[in-house]
Structures are given as structure tokens and as C-alpha cells.
CSV table of C-alpha atoms in Angstrom, one decimal:
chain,number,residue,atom,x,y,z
A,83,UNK,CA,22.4,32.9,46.7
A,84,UNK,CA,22.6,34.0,43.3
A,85,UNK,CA,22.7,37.5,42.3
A,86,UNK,CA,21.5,39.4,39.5
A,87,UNK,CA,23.6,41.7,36.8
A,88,UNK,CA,25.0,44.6,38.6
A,89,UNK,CA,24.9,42.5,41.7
A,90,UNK,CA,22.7,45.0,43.7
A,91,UNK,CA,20.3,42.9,44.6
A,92,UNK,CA,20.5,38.5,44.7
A,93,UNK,CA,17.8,36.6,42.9
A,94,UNK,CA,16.9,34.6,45.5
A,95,UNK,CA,17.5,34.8,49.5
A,96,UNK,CA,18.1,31.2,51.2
A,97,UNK,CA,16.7,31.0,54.7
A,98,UNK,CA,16.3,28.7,57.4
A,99,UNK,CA,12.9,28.1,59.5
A,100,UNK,CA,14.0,30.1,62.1
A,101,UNK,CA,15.5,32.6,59.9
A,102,UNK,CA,11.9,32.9,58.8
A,103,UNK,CA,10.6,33.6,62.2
A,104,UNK,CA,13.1,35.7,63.6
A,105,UNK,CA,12.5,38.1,60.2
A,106,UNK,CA,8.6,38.0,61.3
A,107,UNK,CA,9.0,39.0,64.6
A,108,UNK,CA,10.9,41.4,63.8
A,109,UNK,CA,9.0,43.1,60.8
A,110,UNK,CA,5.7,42.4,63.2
A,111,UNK,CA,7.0,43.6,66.0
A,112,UNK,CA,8.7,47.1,64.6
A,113,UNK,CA,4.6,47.1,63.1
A,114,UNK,CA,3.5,47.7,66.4
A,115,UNK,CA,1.6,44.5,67.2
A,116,UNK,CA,1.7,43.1,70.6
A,117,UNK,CA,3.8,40.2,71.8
A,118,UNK,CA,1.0,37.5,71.4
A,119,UNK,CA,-0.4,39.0,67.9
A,120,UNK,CA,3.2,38.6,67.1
A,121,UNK,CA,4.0,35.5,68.3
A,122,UNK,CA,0.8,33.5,66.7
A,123,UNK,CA,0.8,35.8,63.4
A,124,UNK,CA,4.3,34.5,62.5
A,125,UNK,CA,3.7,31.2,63.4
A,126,UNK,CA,1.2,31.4,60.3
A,127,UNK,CA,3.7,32.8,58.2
A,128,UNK,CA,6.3,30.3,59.0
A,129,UNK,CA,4.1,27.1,58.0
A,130,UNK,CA,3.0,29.0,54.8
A,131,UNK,CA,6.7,29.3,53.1
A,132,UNK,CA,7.8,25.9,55.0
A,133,UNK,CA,5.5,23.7,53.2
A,134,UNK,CA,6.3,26.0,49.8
A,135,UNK,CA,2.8,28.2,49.8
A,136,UNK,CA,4.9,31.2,48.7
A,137,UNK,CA,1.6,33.4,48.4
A,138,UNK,CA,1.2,32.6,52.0
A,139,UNK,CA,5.2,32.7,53.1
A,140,UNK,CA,6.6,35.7,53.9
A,141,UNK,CA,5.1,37.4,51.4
A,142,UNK,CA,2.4,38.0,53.9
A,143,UNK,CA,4.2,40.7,56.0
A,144,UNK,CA,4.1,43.1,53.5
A,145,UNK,CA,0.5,42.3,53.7
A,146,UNK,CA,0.0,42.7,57.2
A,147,UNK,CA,2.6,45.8,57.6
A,148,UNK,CA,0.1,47.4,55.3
A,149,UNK,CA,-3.0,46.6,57.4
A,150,UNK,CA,-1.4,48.2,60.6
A,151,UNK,CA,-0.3,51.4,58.4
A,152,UNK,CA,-3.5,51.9,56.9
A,153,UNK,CA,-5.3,51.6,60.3
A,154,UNK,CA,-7.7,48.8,59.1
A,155,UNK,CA,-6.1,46.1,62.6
A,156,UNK,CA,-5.7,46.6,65.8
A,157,UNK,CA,-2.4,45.9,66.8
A,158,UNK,CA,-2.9,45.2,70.4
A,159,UNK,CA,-6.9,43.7,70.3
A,160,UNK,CA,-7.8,41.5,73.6
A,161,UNK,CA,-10.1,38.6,71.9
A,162,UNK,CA,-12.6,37.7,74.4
A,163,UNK,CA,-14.5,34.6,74.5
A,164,UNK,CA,-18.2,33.8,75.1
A,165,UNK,CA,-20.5,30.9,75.1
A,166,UNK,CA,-23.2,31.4,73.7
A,167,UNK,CA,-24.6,27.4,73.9
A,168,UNK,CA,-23.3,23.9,75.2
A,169,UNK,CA,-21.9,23.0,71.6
A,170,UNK,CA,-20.9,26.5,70.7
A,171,UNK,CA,-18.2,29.1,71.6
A,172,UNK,CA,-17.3,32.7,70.2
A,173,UNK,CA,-14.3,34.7,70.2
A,174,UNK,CA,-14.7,38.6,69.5
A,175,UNK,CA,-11.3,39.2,67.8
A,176,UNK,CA,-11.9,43.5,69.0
A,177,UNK,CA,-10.4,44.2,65.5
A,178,UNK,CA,-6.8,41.9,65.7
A,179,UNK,CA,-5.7,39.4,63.2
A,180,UNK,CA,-7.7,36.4,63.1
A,181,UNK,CA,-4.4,33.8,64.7
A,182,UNK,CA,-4.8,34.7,68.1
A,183,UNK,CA,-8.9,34.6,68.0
A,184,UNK,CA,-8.2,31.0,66.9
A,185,UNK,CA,-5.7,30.2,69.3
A,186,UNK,CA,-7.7,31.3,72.3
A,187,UNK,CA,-11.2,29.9,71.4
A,188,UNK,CA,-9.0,26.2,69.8
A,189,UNK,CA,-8.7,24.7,73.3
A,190,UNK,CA,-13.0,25.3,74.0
A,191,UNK,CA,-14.1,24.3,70.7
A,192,UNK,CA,-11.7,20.9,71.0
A,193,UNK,CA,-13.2,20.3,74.5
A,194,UNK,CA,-16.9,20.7,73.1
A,195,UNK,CA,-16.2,18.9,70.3
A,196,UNK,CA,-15.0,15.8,72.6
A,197,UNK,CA,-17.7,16.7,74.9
A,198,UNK,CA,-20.8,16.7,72.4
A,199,UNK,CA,-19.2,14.9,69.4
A,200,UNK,CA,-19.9,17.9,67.2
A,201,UNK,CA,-18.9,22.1,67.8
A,202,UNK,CA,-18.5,25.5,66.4
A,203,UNK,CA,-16.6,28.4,67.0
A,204,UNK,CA,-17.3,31.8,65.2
A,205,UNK,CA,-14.6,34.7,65.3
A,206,UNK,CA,-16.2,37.4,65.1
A,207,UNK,CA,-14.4,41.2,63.8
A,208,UNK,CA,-11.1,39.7,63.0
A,209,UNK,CA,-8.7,40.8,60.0
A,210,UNK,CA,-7.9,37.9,57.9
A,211,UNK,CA,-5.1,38.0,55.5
A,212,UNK,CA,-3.9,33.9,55.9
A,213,UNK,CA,-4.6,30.5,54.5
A,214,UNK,CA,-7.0,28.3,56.7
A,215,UNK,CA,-5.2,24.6,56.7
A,216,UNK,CA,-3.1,25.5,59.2
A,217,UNK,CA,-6.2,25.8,61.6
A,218,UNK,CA,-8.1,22.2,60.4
A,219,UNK,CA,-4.7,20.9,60.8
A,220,UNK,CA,-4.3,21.6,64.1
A,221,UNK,CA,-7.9,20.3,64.8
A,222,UNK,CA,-6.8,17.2,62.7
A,223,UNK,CA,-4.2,16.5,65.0
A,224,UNK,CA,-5.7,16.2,68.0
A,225,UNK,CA,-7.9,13.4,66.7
A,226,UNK,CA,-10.9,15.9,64.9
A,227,UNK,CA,-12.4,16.6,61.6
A,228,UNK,CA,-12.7,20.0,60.7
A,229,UNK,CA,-13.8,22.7,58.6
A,230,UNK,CA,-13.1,25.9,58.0
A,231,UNK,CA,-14.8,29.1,56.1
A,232,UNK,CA,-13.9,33.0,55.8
A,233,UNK,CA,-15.4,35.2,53.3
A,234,UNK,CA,-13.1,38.2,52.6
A,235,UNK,CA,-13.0,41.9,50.3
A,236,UNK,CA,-15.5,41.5,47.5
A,237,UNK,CA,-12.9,40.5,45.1
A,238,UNK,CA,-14.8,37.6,42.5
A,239,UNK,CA,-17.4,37.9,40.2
A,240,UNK,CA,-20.3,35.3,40.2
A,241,UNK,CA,-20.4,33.0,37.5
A,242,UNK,CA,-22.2,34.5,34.7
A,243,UNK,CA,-21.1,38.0,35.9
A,244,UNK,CA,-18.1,40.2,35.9
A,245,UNK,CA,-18.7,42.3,38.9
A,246,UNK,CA,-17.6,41.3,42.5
A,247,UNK,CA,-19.8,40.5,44.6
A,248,UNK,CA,-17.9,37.2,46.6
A,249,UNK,CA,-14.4,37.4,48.3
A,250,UNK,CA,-11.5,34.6,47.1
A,251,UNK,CA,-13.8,32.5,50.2
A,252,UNK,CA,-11.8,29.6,51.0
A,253,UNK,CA,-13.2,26.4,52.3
A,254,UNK,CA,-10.4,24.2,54.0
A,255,UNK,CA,-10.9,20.5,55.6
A,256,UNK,CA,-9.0,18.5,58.3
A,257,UNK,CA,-8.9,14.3,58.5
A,258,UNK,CA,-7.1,12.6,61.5
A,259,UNK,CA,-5.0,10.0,60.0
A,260,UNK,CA,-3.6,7.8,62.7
A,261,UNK,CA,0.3,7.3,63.3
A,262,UNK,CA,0.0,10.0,59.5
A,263,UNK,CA,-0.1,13.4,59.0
A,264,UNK,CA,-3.4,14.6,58.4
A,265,UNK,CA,-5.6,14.9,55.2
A,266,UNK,CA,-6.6,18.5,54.6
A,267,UNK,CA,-6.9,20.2,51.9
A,268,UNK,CA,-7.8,24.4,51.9
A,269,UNK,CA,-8.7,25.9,48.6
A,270,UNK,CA,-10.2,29.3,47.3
A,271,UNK,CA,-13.3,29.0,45.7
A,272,UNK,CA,-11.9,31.5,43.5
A,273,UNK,CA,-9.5,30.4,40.5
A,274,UNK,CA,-6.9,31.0,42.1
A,275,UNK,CA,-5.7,32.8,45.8
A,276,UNK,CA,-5.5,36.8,45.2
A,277,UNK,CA,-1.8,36.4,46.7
A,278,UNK,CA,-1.0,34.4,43.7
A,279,UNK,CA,-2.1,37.4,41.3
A,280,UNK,CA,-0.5,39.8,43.6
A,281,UNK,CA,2.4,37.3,42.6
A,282,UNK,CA,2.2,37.4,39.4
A,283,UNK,CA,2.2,41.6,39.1
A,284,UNK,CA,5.2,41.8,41.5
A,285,UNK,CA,6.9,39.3,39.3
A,286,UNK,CA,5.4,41.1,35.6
A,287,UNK,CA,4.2,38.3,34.5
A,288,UNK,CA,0.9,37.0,32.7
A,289,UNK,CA,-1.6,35.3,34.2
A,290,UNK,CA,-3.7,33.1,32.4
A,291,UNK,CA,-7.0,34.8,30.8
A,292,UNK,CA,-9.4,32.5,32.7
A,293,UNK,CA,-8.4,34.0,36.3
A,294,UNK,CA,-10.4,37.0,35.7
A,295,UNK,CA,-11.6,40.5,34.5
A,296,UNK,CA,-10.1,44.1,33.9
A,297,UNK,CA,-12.6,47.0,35.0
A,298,UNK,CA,-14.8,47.2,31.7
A,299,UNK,CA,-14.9,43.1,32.3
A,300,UNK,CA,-13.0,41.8,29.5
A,301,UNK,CA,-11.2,38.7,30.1
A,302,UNK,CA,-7.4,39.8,30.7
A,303,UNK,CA,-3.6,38.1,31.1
A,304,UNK,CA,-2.8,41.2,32.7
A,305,UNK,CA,-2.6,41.0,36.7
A,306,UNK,CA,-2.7,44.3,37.8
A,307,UNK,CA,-6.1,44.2,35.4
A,308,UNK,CA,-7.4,41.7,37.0
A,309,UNK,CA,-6.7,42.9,40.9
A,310,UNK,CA,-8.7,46.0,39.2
A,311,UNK,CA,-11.3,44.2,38.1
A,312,UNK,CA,-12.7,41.2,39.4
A,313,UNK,CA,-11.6,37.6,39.8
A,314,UNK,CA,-13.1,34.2,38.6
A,315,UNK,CA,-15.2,31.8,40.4
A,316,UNK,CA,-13.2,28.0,40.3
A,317,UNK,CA,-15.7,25.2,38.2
A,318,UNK,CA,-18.2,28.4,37.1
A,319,UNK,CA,-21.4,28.1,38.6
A,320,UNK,CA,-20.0,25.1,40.9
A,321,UNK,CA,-17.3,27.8,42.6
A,322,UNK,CA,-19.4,30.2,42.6
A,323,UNK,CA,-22.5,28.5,44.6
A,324,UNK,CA,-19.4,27.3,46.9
A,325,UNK,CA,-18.7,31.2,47.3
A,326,UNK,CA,-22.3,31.9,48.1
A,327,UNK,CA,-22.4,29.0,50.9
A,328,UNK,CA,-19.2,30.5,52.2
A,329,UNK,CA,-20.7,34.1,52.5
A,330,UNK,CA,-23.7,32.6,54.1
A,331,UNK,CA,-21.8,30.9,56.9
A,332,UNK,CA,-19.3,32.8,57.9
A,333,UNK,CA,-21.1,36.2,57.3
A,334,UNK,CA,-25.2,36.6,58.5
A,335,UNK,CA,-24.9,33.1,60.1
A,336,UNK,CA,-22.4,34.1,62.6
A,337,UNK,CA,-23.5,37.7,62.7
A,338,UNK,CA,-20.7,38.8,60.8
A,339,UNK,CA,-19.7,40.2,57.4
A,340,UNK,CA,-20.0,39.4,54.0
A,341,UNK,CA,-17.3,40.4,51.5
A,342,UNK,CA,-19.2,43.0,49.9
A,343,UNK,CA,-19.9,44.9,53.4
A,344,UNK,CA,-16.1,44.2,54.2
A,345,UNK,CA,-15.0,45.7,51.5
A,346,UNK,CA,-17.2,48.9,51.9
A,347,UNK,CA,-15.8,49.1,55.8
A,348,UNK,CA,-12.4,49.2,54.4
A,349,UNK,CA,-13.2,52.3,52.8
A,350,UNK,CA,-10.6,52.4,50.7
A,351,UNK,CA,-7.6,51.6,53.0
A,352,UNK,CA,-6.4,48.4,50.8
A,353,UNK,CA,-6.4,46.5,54.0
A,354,UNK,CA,-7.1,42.9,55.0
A,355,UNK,CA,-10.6,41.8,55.0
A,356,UNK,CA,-12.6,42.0,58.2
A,357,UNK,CA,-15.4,40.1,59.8
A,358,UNK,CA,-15.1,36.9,60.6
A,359,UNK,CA,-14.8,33.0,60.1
A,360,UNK,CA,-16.6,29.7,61.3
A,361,UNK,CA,-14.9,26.5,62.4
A,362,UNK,CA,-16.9,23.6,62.6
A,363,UNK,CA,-15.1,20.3,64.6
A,364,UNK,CA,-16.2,16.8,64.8
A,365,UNK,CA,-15.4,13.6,66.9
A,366,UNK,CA,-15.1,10.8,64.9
A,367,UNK,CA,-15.2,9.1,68.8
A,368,UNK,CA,-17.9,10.5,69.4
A,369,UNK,CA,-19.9,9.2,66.8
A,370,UNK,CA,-18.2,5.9,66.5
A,371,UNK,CA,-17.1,4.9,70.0
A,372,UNK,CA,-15.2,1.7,69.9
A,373,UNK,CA,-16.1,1.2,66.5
A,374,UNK,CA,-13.7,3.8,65.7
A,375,UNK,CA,-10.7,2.3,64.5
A,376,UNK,CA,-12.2,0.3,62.4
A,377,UNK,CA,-14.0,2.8,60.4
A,378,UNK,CA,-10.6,5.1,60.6
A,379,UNK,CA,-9.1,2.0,58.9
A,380,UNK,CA,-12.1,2.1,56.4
A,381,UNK,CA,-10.8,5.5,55.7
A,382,UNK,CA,-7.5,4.5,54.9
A,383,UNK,CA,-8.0,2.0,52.7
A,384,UNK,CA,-9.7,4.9,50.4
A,385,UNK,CA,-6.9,6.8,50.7
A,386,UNK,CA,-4.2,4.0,49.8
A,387,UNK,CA,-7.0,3.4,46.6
A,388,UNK,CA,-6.0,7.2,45.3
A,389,UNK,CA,-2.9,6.6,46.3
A,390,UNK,CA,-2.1,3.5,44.2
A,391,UNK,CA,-3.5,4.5,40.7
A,392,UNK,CA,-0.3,7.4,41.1
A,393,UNK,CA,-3.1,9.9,42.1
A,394,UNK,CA,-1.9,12.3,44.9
A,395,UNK,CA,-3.8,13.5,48.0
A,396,UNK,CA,-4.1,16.9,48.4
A,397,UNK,CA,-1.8,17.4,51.2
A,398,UNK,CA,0.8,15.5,49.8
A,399,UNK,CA,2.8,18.2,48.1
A,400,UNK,CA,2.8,20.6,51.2
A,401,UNK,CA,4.2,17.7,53.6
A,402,UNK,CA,7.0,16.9,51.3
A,403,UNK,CA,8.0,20.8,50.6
A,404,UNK,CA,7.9,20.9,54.9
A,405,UNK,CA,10.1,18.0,55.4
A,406,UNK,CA,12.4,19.9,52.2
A,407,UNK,CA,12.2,23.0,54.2
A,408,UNK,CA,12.9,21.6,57.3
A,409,UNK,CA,16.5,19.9,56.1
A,410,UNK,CA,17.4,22.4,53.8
A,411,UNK,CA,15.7,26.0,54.5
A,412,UNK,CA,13.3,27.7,52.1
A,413,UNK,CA,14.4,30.2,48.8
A,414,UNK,CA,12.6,33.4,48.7
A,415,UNK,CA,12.9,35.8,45.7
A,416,UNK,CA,15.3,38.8,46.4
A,417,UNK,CA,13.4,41.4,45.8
A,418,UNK,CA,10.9,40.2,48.1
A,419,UNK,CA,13.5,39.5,50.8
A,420,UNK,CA,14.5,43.5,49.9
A,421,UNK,CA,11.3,44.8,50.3
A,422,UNK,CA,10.4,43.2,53.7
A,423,UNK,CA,13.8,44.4,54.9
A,424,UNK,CA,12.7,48.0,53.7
A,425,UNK,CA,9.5,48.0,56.1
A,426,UNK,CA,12.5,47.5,58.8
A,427,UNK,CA,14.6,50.5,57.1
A,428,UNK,CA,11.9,52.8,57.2
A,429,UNK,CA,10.5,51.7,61.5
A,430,UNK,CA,14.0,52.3,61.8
């Protein structure tokens, strides 16, 4: 740990894993959330600063601390679960985080899946504040391909445009790999995640002028401009159609939210976004039967053909900063680490 001038506060904190979750429970606990929001929010929290997603790390509690205090979550929501058609299931969140929607709808929409070769599950009036690969790669390990889509707040601007009208949208992908951890990738259609600005303002520094807009929509280095403003679409009109499909699906299609009506039900709070998200799981058994590991092997050799031009797979950098994490801890800035510890201070 290595401390600053004045030595009042360190420049970095070094934790271990379960460090990490023992600090969630306790800042989500002394929140007020129930023993099972508890339990499967951290768990989101853990993987995020274990495979080095900092902007989805710990980070996050202040995040979801402010969602309780501002009223915009319930902290002890029931999700129930309905069936709406063979291939189909649904889990009404009642206003909880999104984590524990997923977990209780994960083991229907795997069974469907297996059963029908191809399923859905919507979650319906969630709050989401987290990253969506840790969801396709739990699909992905149980031998499924999986997608993922949330909208959010009305954050981005559409490309042409410098008003928002989309949220940050993320689209996120599972692979089963066999006897290998999974390929999945999860990405913002957005420039770049909002946590990553929110980043970049804690920190004071400048983000680059193509992430987005102040207020009067001039481009802008400034972060705290652009979390004013409006964000950039990723690939212009390619991100931004991306955005658009991702409202559509996880919004009317499921009977739920877009970002623009999110952000209006927030009224103001600064909370997570609310509404809801679609997860759509495949079989590759079920289409393949005993051809299966054949064409899994077809798979590979695609993979090993990125691989051995020195390209690297998307989920390549997250599985080496979790096996990192997992011998040696993760670093958190200190001022962070003094922050979160303040939400404890002041439930105290």
C-alpha cells in the first residue's frame, strides 16, 4: 500500500477476493438490502474487480448505496416467476436489482433451453447498475450460448445527433468452449461504459473528445461535461443502430422500458436504470445432436486461427486479470476504498 504526501490517505488499497466480498456485504447489508439481494449483488461485484473491470469492481457500491438512498430499488423485492409459453419464462424483479431476478429465472431458462433447444427469459422492473458477461458466462458454462440485452437511463445520443435518446445498451455473448473457459464478450454500444466516465471525473482526468457532448452539444474532454450532456454511440451509425435493436428488445418487446421512459421514472433521483432485460439461450445439442463435437471442434479451430496471427479473443484479458486476482488480490484506488468505507461511517 502506498500512501500519498501527508499520509492521510494510501494511493491504493490491496485486497483479497474475499476481502472484496466481505466489504460488499457489509456496505450492502448496512444499505438495507435483504440477505439474498445481498448475497447475489456482491457476487457481481466480486467478478467485476477480480477479472480487473474496475468500472464494474467495487466501484459499484457507491452506485448501488445511492439507488437505495434515493428510493429508486427495492431493497427487499420478492421476484416471482411466470411462464408465459413452453420456450419462455419471466421473472418480475417487484423493483430489486436485476442479480437475483437472474438467478431465480437461470435454472428455468437452462431447462427450456435443453428442453426446446432454444429459450428466453425477460426480467421485467428490475434496477440494473452491472455488466452482463457474468450472466452469458454462466449460461456458457453449463454447455449454452447466450445473449444478453438491457437498455438503461437515456444517456447517448444517436449518431448524427447530440441529444439522448439511447442508454450505454450493452449487448453481451456467451460460447461453451469445451475443457476452456468460455468465449464471451459484453460491450456497450456506447463508446465507452458510463462507469468509465464516472472514472475519469473521480480521478480529474480528460477523456478523449470522441466519447461525447457537453449540454450545448459541443464535443468535450471534460467528463463531468460529458455525464451532463450526452454520450457517443461506438462505430457512429453502426452503434447506434446496435442501440436501437437493444431498446427494441429489451424494452416494448418484453413489455418493458426503454431508456428514455426510464430515465423520466427516475424523476430525478440519479438512480440506476429500471426496466428490464432479455436473455436469449441456445443448445448447441439441441441443434446438433451427435454431431456436436464435431462442430464444437469446427469452432475451435476458428478460435486457434485468431489466436495464432497474435490476435486476442475478447475474453482473454479478463481470464488472465482473474487468475492475477485470484493469487495475488486486486489494487483499488484509496480514495475509493475511503469513500466506500464512509457509506459504513455514516449507517453507523
Amino acid at each position: 500500500m502506498s500512501r500519498q504526501a501527508g499520509g492521510e490517505v494510501p494511493d491504493t488499497v490491496r485486497l483479497s477476493l474475499d476481502d472484496v466480498r466481505a466489504l460488499a456485504h457489509q456496505v450492502l447489508g448496512a444499505a438495507g438490502l435483504s440477505p439474498a439481494h445481498v448475497d447475489a449483488v456482491a457476487e457481481t461485484m466480486v467478478a467485476g474487480e477480480r477479472d480487473g473491470c474496475a468500472s464494474h469492481g467495487v466501484y459499484r457500491l457507491l452506485v448501488a448505496a445511492n439507488s437505495v438512498a434515493k428510493g429508486v430499488v427495492s431493497v427487499d423485492a420478492e421476484p416471482v416467476l411466470d411462464e408465459p409459453a413452453p420456450a419462455l419464462a419471466r421473472v418480475d424483479g417487484g423493483g430489486g436489482f436485476a442479480q437475483l431476478a437472474f438467478e431465480r429465472g437461470r435454472p428455468v431458462l437452462i431447462d427450456k433451453a435443453r428442453r426446446f433447444g432454444i429459450a428466453a427469459l425477460a426480467l421485467n422492473n428490475i434496477v440494473h447498475f452491472a455488466a452482463l458477461w457474468p450472466e452469458v458466462e454462466a449460461l456458457a458454462r453449463e454447455g449454452l450460448a447466450a445473449l444478453a440485452f438491457t437498455p438503461s437511463h437515456a444517456w447517448v445520443a444517436p449518431e448524427g445527433g447530440t441529444r439522448p435518446v439511447f442508454g450505454t445498451n450493452p449487448i453481451a455473448f456467451g460460447w461453451p468452449r469445451p475443457g476452456r473457459d468460455p468465449f464471451v464478450f459484453d460491450f456497450a454500444t456506447s463508446a465507452v461504459a458510463r462507469g468509465e466516465i464516472e472514472l475519469h471525473r473521480r480521478a480529474g482526468r480528460p477523456v478523449p473528445n470522441h466519447w461525447g457532448y457537453d449540454a450545448d452539444g459541443a464535443a468535450t474532454t471534460v467528463a463531468e461535461a460529458v455525464l451532463g450532456g450526452a454520450m457517443r454511440t461506438f462505430g457512429g451509425h453502426k452503434g447506434s443502430a446496435l442501440a436501437a435493436m437493444v431498446e427494441l428488445l429489451a424494452g416494448p418487446l418484453i413489455g418493458d422500458m426503454t431508456s428514455q421512459e426510464s430515465l423520466a421514472a427516475d424523476a430525478g433521483r440519479g438512480g440506476s436504470p429500471i426496466g428490464g432485460e432479455l436473455i436469449i439461450a441456445l443448445d448447441p445439442a439441441g441443434f446438433l445432436g451427435g454431431a456436436l463435437a464435431d462442430h464444437l471442434t469446427r469452432a475451435e479451430a476458428m478460435f486457434e486461427a485468431i489466436e495464432a496471427q497474435g490476435a486476442r479473443l475478447p475474453s482473454q484479458r479478463r481470464y488472465a486479470a482473474r487468475a492475477r486476482s485470484l493469487r495475488e488480490g486486486v489494487v483499488i484506488p484509496g480514495a475509493l476504498h475511503r469513500d466506500i468505507m464512509m457509506l459504513l461511517e455514516q449507517k453507523g
